[in-house]
Short mmCIF file of C-alpha atoms and ligand atoms in Angstrom, two decimals:
data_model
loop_
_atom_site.label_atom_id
_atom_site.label_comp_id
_atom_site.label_asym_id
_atom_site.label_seq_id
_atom_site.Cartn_x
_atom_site.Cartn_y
_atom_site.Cartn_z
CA UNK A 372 -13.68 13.12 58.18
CA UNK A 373 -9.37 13.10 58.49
CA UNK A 374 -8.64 9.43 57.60
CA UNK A 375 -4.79 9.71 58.46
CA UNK A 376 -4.06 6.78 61.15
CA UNK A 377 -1.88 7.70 63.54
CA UNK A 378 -1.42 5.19 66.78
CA UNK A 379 -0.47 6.39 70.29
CA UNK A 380 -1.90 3.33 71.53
CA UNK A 381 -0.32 0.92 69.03
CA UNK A 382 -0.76 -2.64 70.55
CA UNK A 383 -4.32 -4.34 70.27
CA UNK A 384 -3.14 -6.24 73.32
CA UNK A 385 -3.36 -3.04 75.11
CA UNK A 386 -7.26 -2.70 74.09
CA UNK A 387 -8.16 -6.02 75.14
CA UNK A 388 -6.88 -5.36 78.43
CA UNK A 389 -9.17 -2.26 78.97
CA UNK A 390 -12.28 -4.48 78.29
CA UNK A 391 -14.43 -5.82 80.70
CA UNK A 392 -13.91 -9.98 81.50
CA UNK A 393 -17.13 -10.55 81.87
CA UNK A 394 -20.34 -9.15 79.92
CA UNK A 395 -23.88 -10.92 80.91
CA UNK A 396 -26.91 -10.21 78.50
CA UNK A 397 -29.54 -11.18 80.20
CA UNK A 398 -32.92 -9.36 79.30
CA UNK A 399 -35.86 -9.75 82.28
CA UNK A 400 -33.48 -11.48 84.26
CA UNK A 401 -30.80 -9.55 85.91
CA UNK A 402 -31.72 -9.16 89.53
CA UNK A 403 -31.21 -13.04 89.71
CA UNK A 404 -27.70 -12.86 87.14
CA UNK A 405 -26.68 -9.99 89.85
CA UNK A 406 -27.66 -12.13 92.98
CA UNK A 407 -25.32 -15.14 91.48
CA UNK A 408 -22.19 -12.99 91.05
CA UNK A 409 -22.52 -11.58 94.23
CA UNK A 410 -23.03 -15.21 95.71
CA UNK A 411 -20.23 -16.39 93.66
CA UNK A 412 -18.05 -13.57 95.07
CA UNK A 413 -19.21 -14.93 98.73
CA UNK A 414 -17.99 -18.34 98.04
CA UNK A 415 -16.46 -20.02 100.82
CA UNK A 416 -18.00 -17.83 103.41
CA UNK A 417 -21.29 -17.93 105.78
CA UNK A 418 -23.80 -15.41 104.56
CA UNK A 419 -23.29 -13.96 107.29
CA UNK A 420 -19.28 -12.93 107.05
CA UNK A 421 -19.69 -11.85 103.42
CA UNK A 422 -21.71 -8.43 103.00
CA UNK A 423 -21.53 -6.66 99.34
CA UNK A 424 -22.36 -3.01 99.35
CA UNK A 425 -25.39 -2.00 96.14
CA UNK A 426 -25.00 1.62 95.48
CA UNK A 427 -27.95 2.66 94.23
CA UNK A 428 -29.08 5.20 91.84
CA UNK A 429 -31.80 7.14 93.85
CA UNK A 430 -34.09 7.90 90.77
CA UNK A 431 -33.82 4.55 89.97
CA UNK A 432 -34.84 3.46 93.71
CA UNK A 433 -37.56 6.27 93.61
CA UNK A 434 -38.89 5.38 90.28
CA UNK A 435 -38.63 1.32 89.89
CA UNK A 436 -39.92 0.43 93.52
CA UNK A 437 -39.67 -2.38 94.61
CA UNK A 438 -37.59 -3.69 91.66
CA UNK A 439 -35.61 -6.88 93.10
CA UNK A 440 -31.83 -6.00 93.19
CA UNK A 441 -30.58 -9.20 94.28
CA UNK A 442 -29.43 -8.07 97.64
CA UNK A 443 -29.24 -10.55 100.29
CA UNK A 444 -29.77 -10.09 103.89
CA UNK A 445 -26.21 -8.87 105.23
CA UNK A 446 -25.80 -6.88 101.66
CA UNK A 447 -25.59 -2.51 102.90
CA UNK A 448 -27.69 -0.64 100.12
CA UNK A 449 -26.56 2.95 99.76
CA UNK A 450 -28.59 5.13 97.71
CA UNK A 451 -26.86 7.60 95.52
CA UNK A 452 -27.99 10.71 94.80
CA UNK A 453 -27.31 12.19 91.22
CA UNK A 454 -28.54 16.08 91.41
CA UNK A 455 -24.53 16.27 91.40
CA UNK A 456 -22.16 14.34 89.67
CA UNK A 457 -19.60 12.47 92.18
CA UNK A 458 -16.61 14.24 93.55
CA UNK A 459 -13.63 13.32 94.77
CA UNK A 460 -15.48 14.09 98.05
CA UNK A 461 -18.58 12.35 97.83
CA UNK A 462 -16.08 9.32 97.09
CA UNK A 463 -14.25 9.89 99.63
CA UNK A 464 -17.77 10.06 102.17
CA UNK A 465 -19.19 7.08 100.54
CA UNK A 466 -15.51 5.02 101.23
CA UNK A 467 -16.28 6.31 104.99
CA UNK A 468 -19.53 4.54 105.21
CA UNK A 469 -18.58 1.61 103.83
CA UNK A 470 -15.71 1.39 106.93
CA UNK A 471 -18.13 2.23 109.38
CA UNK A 472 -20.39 -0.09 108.76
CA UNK A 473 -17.52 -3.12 109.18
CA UNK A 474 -14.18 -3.76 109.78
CA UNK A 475 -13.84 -6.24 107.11
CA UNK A 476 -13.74 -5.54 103.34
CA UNK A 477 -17.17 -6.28 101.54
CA UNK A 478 -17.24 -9.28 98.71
CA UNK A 479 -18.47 -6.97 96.29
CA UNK A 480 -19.57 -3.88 95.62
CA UNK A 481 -22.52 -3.04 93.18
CA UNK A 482 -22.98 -0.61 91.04
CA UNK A 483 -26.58 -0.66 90.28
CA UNK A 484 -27.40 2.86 88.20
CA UNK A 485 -26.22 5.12 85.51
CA UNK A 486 -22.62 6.69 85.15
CA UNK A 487 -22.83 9.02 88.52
CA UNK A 488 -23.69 5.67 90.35
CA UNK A 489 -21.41 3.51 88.38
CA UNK A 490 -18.21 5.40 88.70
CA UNK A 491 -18.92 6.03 93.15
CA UNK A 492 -19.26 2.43 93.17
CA UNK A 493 -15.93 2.11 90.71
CA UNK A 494 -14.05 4.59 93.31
CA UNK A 495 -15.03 3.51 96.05
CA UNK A 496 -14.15 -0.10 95.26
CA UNK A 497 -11.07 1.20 94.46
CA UNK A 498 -10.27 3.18 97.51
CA UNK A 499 -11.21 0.48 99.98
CA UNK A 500 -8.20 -1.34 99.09
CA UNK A 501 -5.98 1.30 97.92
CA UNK A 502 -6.34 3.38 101.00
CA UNK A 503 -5.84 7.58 100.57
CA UNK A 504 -8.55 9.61 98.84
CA UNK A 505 -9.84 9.93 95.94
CA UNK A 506 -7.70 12.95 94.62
CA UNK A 507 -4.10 10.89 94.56
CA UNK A 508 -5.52 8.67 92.04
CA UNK A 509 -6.66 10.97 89.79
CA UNK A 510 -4.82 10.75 86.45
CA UNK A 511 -3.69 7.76 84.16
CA UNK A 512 -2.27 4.31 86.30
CA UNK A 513 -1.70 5.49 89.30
CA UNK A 514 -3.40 3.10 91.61
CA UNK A 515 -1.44 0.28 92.98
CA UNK A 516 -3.96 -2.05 93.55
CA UNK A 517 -7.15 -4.00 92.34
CA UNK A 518 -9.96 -2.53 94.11
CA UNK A 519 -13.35 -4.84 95.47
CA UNK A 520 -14.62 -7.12 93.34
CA UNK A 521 -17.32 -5.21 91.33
CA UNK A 522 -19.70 -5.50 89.11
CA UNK A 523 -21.81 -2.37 87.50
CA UNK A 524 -25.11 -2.96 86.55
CA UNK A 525 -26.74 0.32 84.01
CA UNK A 526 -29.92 1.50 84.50
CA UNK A 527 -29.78 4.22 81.73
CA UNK A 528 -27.72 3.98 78.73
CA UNK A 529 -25.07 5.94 77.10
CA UNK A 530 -22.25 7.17 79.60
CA UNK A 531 -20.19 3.75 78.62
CA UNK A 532 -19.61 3.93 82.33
CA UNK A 533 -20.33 0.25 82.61
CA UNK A 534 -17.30 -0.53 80.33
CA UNK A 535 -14.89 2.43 80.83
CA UNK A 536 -11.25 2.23 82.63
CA UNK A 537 -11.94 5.14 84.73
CA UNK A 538 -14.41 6.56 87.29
CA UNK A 539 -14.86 10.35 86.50
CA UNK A 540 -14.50 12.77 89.58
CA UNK A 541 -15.06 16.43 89.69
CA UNK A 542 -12.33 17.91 92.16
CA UNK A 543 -13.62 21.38 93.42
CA UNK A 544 -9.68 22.17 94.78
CA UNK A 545 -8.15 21.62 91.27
CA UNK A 546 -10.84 22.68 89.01
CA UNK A 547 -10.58 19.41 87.30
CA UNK A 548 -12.94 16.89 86.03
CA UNK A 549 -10.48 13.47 85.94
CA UNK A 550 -10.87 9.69 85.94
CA UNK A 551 -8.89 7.31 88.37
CA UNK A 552 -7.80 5.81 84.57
CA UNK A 553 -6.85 2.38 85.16
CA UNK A 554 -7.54 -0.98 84.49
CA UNK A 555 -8.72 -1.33 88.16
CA UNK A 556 -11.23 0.64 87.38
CA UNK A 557 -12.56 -1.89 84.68
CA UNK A 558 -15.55 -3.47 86.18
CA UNK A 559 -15.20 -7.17 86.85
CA UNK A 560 -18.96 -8.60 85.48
CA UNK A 561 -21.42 -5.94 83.87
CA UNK A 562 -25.12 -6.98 84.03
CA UNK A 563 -26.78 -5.80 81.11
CA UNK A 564 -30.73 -6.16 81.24
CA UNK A 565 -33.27 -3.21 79.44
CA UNK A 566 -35.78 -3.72 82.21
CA UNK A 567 -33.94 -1.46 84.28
CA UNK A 568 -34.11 1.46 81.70
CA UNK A 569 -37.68 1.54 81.48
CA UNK A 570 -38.66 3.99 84.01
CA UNK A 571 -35.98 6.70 82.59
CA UNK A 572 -37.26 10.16 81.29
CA UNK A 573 -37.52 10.45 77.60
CA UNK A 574 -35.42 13.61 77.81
CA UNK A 575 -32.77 12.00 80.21
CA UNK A 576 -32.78 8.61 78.11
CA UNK A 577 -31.77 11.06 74.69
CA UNK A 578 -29.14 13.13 76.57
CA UNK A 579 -28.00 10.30 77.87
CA UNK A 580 -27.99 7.53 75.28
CA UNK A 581 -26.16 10.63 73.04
CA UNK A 582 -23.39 10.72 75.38
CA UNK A 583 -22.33 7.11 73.18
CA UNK A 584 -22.56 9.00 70.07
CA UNK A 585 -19.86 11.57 71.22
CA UNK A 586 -17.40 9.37 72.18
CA UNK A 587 -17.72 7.47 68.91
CA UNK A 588 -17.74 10.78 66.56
CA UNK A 589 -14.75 12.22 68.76
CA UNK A 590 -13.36 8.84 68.86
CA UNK A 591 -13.41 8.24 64.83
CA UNK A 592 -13.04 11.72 63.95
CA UNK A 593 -9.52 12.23 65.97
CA UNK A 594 -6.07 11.95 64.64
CA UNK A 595 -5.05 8.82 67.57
CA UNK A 596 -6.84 6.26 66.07
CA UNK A 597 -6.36 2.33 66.19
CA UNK A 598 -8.93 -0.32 63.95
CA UNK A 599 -9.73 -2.23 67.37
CA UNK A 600 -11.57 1.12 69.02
CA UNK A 601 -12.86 2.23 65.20
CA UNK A 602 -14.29 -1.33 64.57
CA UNK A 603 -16.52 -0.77 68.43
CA UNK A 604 -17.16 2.85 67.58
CA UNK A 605 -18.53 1.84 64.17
CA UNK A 606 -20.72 -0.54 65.36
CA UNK A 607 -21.70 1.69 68.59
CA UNK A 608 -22.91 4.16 66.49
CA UNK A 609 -24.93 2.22 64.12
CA UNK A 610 -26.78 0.93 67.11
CA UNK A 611 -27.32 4.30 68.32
CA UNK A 612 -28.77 5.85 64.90
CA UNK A 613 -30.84 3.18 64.70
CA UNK A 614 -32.47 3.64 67.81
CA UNK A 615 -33.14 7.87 67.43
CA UNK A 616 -33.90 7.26 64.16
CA UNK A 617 -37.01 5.21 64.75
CA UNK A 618 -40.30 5.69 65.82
CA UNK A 619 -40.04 4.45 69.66
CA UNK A 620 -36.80 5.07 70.81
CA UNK A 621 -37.72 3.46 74.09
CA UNK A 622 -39.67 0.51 72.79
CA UNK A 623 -37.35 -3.26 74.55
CA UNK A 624 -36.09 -3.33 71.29
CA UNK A 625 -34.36 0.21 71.79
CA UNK A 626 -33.52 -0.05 74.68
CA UNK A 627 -31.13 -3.61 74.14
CA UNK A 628 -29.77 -2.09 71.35
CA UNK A 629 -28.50 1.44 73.30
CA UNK A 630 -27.21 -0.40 76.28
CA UNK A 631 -25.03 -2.97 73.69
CA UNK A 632 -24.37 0.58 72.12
CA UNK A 633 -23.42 2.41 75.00
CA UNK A 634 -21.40 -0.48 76.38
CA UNK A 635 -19.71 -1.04 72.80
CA UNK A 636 -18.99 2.92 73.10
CA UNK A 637 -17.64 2.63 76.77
CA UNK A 638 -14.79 0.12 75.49
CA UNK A 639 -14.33 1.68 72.25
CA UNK A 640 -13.22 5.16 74.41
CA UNK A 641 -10.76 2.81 76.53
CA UNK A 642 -8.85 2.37 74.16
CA UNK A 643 -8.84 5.62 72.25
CA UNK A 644 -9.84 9.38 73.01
CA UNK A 645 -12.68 11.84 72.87
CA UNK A 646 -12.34 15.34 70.90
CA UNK A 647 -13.41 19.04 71.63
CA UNK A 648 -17.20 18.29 72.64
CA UNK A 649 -16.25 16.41 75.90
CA UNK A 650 -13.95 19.03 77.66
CA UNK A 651 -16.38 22.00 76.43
CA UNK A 652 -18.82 19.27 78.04
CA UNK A 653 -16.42 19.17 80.33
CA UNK A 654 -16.06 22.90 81.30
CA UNK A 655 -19.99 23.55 81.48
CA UNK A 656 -20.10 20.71 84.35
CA UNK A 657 -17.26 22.27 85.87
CA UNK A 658 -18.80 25.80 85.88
CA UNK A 659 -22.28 26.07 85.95
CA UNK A 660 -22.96 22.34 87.35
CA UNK A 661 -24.31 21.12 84.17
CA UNK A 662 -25.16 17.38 83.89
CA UNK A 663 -22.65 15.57 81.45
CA UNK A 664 -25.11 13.85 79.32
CA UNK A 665 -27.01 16.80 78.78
CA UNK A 666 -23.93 19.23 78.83
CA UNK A 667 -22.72 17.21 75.51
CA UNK A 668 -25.42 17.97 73.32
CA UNK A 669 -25.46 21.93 74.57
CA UNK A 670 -21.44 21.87 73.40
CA UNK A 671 -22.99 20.34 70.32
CA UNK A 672 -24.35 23.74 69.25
CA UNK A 673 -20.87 24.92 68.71
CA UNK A 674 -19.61 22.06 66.55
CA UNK A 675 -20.64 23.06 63.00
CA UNK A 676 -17.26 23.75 61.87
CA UNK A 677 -15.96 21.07 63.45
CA UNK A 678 -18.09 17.91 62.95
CA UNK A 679 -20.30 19.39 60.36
CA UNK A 680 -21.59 16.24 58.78
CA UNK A 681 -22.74 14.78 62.66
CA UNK A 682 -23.78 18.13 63.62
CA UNK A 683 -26.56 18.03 61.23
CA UNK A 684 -27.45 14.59 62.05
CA UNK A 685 -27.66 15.06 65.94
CA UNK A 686 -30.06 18.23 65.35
CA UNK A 687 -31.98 15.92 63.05
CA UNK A 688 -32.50 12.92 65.64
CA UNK A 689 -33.46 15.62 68.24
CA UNK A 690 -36.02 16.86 65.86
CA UNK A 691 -37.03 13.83 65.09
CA UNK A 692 -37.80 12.24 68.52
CA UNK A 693 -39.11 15.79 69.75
CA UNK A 694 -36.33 16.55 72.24
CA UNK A 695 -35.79 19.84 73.33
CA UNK A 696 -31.68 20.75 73.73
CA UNK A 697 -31.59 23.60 76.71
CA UNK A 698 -29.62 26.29 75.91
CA UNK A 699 -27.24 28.13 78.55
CA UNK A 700 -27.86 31.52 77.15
CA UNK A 701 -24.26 31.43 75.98
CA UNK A 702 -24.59 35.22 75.07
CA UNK A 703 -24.84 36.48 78.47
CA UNK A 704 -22.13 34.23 80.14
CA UNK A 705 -20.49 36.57 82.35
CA UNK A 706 -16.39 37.43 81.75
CA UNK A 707 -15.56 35.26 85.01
CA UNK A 708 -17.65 32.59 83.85
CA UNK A 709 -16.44 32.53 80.26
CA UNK A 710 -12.79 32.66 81.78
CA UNK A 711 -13.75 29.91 83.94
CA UNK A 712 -14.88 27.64 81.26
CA UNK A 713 -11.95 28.37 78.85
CA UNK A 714 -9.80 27.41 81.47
CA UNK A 715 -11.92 23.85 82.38
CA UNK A 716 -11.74 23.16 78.26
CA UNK A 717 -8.18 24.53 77.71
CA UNK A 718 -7.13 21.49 80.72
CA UNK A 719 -8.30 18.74 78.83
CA UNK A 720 -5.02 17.96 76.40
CA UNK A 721 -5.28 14.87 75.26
CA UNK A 722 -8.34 15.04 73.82
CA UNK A 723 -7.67 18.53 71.96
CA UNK A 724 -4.68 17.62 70.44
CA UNK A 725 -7.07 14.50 69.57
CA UNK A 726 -9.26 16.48 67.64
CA UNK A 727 -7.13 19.14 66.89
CA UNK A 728 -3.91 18.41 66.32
CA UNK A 729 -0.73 18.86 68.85
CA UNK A 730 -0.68 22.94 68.17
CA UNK A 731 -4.13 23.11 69.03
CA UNK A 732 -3.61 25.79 71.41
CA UNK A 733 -2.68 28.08 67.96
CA UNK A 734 -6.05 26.93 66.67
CA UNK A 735 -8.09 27.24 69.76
CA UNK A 736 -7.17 30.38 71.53
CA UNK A 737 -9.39 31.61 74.58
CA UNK A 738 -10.99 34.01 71.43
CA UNK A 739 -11.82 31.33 69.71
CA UNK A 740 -13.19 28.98 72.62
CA UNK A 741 -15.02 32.47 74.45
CA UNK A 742 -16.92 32.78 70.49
CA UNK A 743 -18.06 28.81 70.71
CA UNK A 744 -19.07 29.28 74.67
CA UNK A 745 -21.10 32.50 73.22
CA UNK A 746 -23.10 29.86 70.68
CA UNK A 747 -24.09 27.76 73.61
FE1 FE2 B 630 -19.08 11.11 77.88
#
């Protein structure tokens, strides 16, 4: 592990800006902390005039019927779906519906799912008031304005979407996978209740809930470090091995101590960056529509030379809580997919020279990256 701090992001001030205001804990009683934000964010108006929009996750619908959402009457609940990860296009669609259904700006919207959910409801908040699609904003600071009020409210744990400053978009035109990074895309209240994670998948909940662990090794194993994002990671990612390293990963107990994790993770990558396992992560989503959670711990094959000591500990927790990692038969990538996905990696800048140093590019030729791909 390099210990050498060096600070791109050298104010703490800057940090605390990238966190979330407002952070409710409130196990077996969410739906009702949910339905009192969105009432606060109605103040002053009939029920009537004030409508906030729920996006929600549609395994979550499909799998916790009937759960109470805290949706009133004039609320418009749109159901996500998350066999694809959002797009600059399905933003774009869901900002459309939102218009048609009223002339008027909602109160709030609702994010009630995990990051696919989270970050439509983040962009689409965003676009409503920033007007233009989804692709202009894609970068670092580029929107103008604050977005709806919103509030995200996880119902799997890991993607730190609930606390990030961006909302992650795939863009098919530009081959990129980039946030709208800004702190508009901070949530405004996060509900955090582990009632709403008990219907996930075992498999899903480990991809997932790893997803915190990579930003957190990437995070503390880079050269850009500051103590404020270490201090989160550090604490992230005792949370996390505590919860794969015991005997019911899903038991309440687990499941309040991954979503703190996850959310801990989330603010702990605002305010620093990830390393080479998210754009190989990255690449795979980019090219062969791989989910990101479980696209992490297939890069995770290839990262024995680089994070050796956490590469042996993430095969050990899979082991452990009998999880099997797919495999994308690296090996028989074609060439135009292995150009394709050395490309989607070789994009992602800030987070190689992160993990690798400025020069990476001398230390992480196409080669180099086409071997690792061939591991996967
Ligand atoms: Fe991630």
């Amino acid at each position: 592990m390099r210990t050498t701090l060096v600070d791109p992001i050298p104010i703490v001030g800057a940090i605390t800006q990238s966190l979330v205001p407002d952070v409710v804990i409130s196990p077996g009683n969410g739906s009702s902390q949910v339905a009192d934000k969105v009432r606060q964010a109605r103040m002053g108006l009939r029920p009537a005039e004030g409508f906030a929009v729920f996006f929600v996750d549609d395994f979550f619908e499909a799998a916790s019927r009937g759960v109470d959402l805290g949706a009133d009457g004039p609320d418009l609940i749109i159901s996500v779906p998350t066999e694809h990860e959002p797009s600059t296009t399905s933003a774009d669609s869901f900002t459309a519906q939102v218009r048609d259904h009223s002339r008027t700006l909602p109160v709030a919207i609702v994010g009630f799912g995990g990051g696919i959910t989270m970050d439509t409801a983040k962009a689409v908040s965003n676009l409503l008031t920033n007007g233009g699609t989804a692709d202009r904003y894609q970068g670092w600071d580029l929107l103008p304005m604050p977005g709806v009020h919103k509030i995200g409210v996880p119902t799997i744990s890991g993607t730190g979407a609930e606390s990030s400053r961006t909302c992650v978009l795939s863009n098919a035109r530009t081959g990129a996978k980039l946030g709208m990074n800004s702190k508009f895309s901070l949530f405004n209240s996060i509900v955090l209740d582990p009632t709403f994670s008990e219907s996930v998948p075992r498999d899903q909940y480990f991809y997932t809930g790893m997803d915190t662990y990579m930003h957190c090794i990437e995070s503390l194993g880079g050269r850009f470090r500051n103590v404020f994002a270490d201090a989160l990671s550090r604490e992230s990612l005792r949370l996390v091995r505590s919860v794969f390293n015991s005997d019911d990963m899903m038991s309440f107990e687990s499941r309040m101590d991954l979503m703190t994790a996850s959310c801990l993770g989330g603010m702990a990558i605002a305010g620093s960056y990830v390393g080479l396992i998210h754009p190989m992560s990255a690449a795979l989503s980019i090219v062969l529509g791989t989910h990101h959670g479980v696209a992490n711990c297939i890069a995770m094959r290839a990262m024995k030379d680089y994070y050796p000591t956490e590469y042996e500990e993430f095969w050990a927790m899979a082991d452990r809580q009998g999880v099997e990692i797919p495999t994308v038969n690296g090996a028989s990538l074609t060439q135009s997919e292995l150009d394709g996905l050395v490309a989607s990696t070789l994009v992602h800048e800030r987070p190689l020279s992160n993990a690798l140093g400025l020069d990476f590019g001398r230390r992480l030729g196409s080669g180099r990256l086409m071997e690792l791909f061939a591991l996967l």
